[in-house]
């Protein structure tokens, strides 16, 4: 982490601005039309890996701090800015370190999109399920049938996640319940493993880790009952990130109300706090301040040049 503290006139309150400095990997270089590490500026945009997730947040905070200095503005409270690490792969250690070293009354995490306000963070994580044949094979074709069984079981898992999240007002007003399970990779066969296939996904939930693990155990049994007659078995689920805990921002939040009023004054738009995808927000809420929330100008995963996509950019 890289952090700085700007003392205010009084020291009875501390506000933290935060943005993460790590990025998703570059991936397949051939899918990029710009240098992913070039920081090229064209068409009113900055292009490159991390531009909108989340280095724009670091830049925005730095411009703000520079403005305070140039204008001689001294805040009535101490301001902390933390560029934290270990977010993209789900570690969370950078956030924990920031919360422990700089206890703050209010935290604004500048890791968000479309000028939304995130006032709740989903639980969940990423996992991979593996299917294999009971006997050696010379073709992985049958594994396609096994993957079809797997996706049907995971569709039921998705519906349960949707139904539980839609019950929370902040999530009901977001797209999160409808994207409660997102497949990230499907791998089948290969020169040395024709008899194995695996499929990885991320999921959102309000349930505890123990509840989800019990559910995954039951699903493993169900999958084996359906796969065994097809000459296959289910080897189990493996979590590939930490388990994210579900958390919501406190309803009584004066800083959040100030932000809502500011957005309304500047743009005329009414913004309310909604639920988020997997992020470090729950860690900020649980270990930092119950008044933590996210706000920012990043871009969706599912748009050209959005977060984690080739040709990532920010306007």
JSON list of C-alpha atoms in Angstrom, two decimals, residues 26 51 63 80 90 100 125 163 185 232 236 241 285 305-306:
[
{"chain": "A", "resi": 26, "resn": "UNK", "atom": "CA", "xyz": [-3.32, -8.34, -19.53]},
{"chain": "A", "resi": 51, "resn": "UNK", "atom": "CA", "xyz": [-7.42, 2.63, -16.58]},
{"chain": "A", "resi": 63, "resn": "UNK", "atom": "CA", "xyz": [-6.06, 15.62, -8.52]},
{"chain": "A", "resi": 80, "resn": "UNK", "atom": "CA", "xyz": [-6.18, 9.83, 4.46]},
{"chain": "A", "resi": 90, "resn": "UNK", "atom": "CA", "xyz": [-9.54, -11.59, -3.93]},
{"chain": "A", "resi": 100, "resn": "UNK", "atom": "CA", "xyz": [-5.90, -1.33, 10.75]},
{"chain": "A", "resi": 125, "resn": "UNK", "atom": "CA", "xyz": [-16.32, -15.75, -4.35]},
{"chain": "A", "resi": 163, "resn": "UNK", "atom": "CA", "xyz": [-33.91, -15.07, -4.67]},
{"chain": "A", "resi": 185, "resn": "UNK", "atom": "CA", "xyz": [-13.92, -20.34, -17.90]},
{"chain": "A", "resi": 232, "resn": "UNK", "atom": "CA", "xyz": [-18.34, -39.88, -15.05]},
{"chain": "A", "resi": 236, "resn": "UNK", "atom": "CA", "xyz": [-15.63, -31.51, -6.17]},
{"chain": "A", "resi": 241, "resn": "UNK", "atom": "CA", "xyz": [-10.52, -16.83, -4.03]},
{"chain": "A", "resi": 285, "resn": "UNK", "atom": "CA", "xyz": [-17.38, -1.87, 6.31]},
{"chain": "A", "resi": 305, "resn": "UNK", "atom": "CA", "xyz": [-13.00, -1.41, -22.98]},
{"chain": "A", "resi": 306, "resn": "UNK", "atom": "CA", "xyz": [-14.60, -1.97, -19.59]}
]
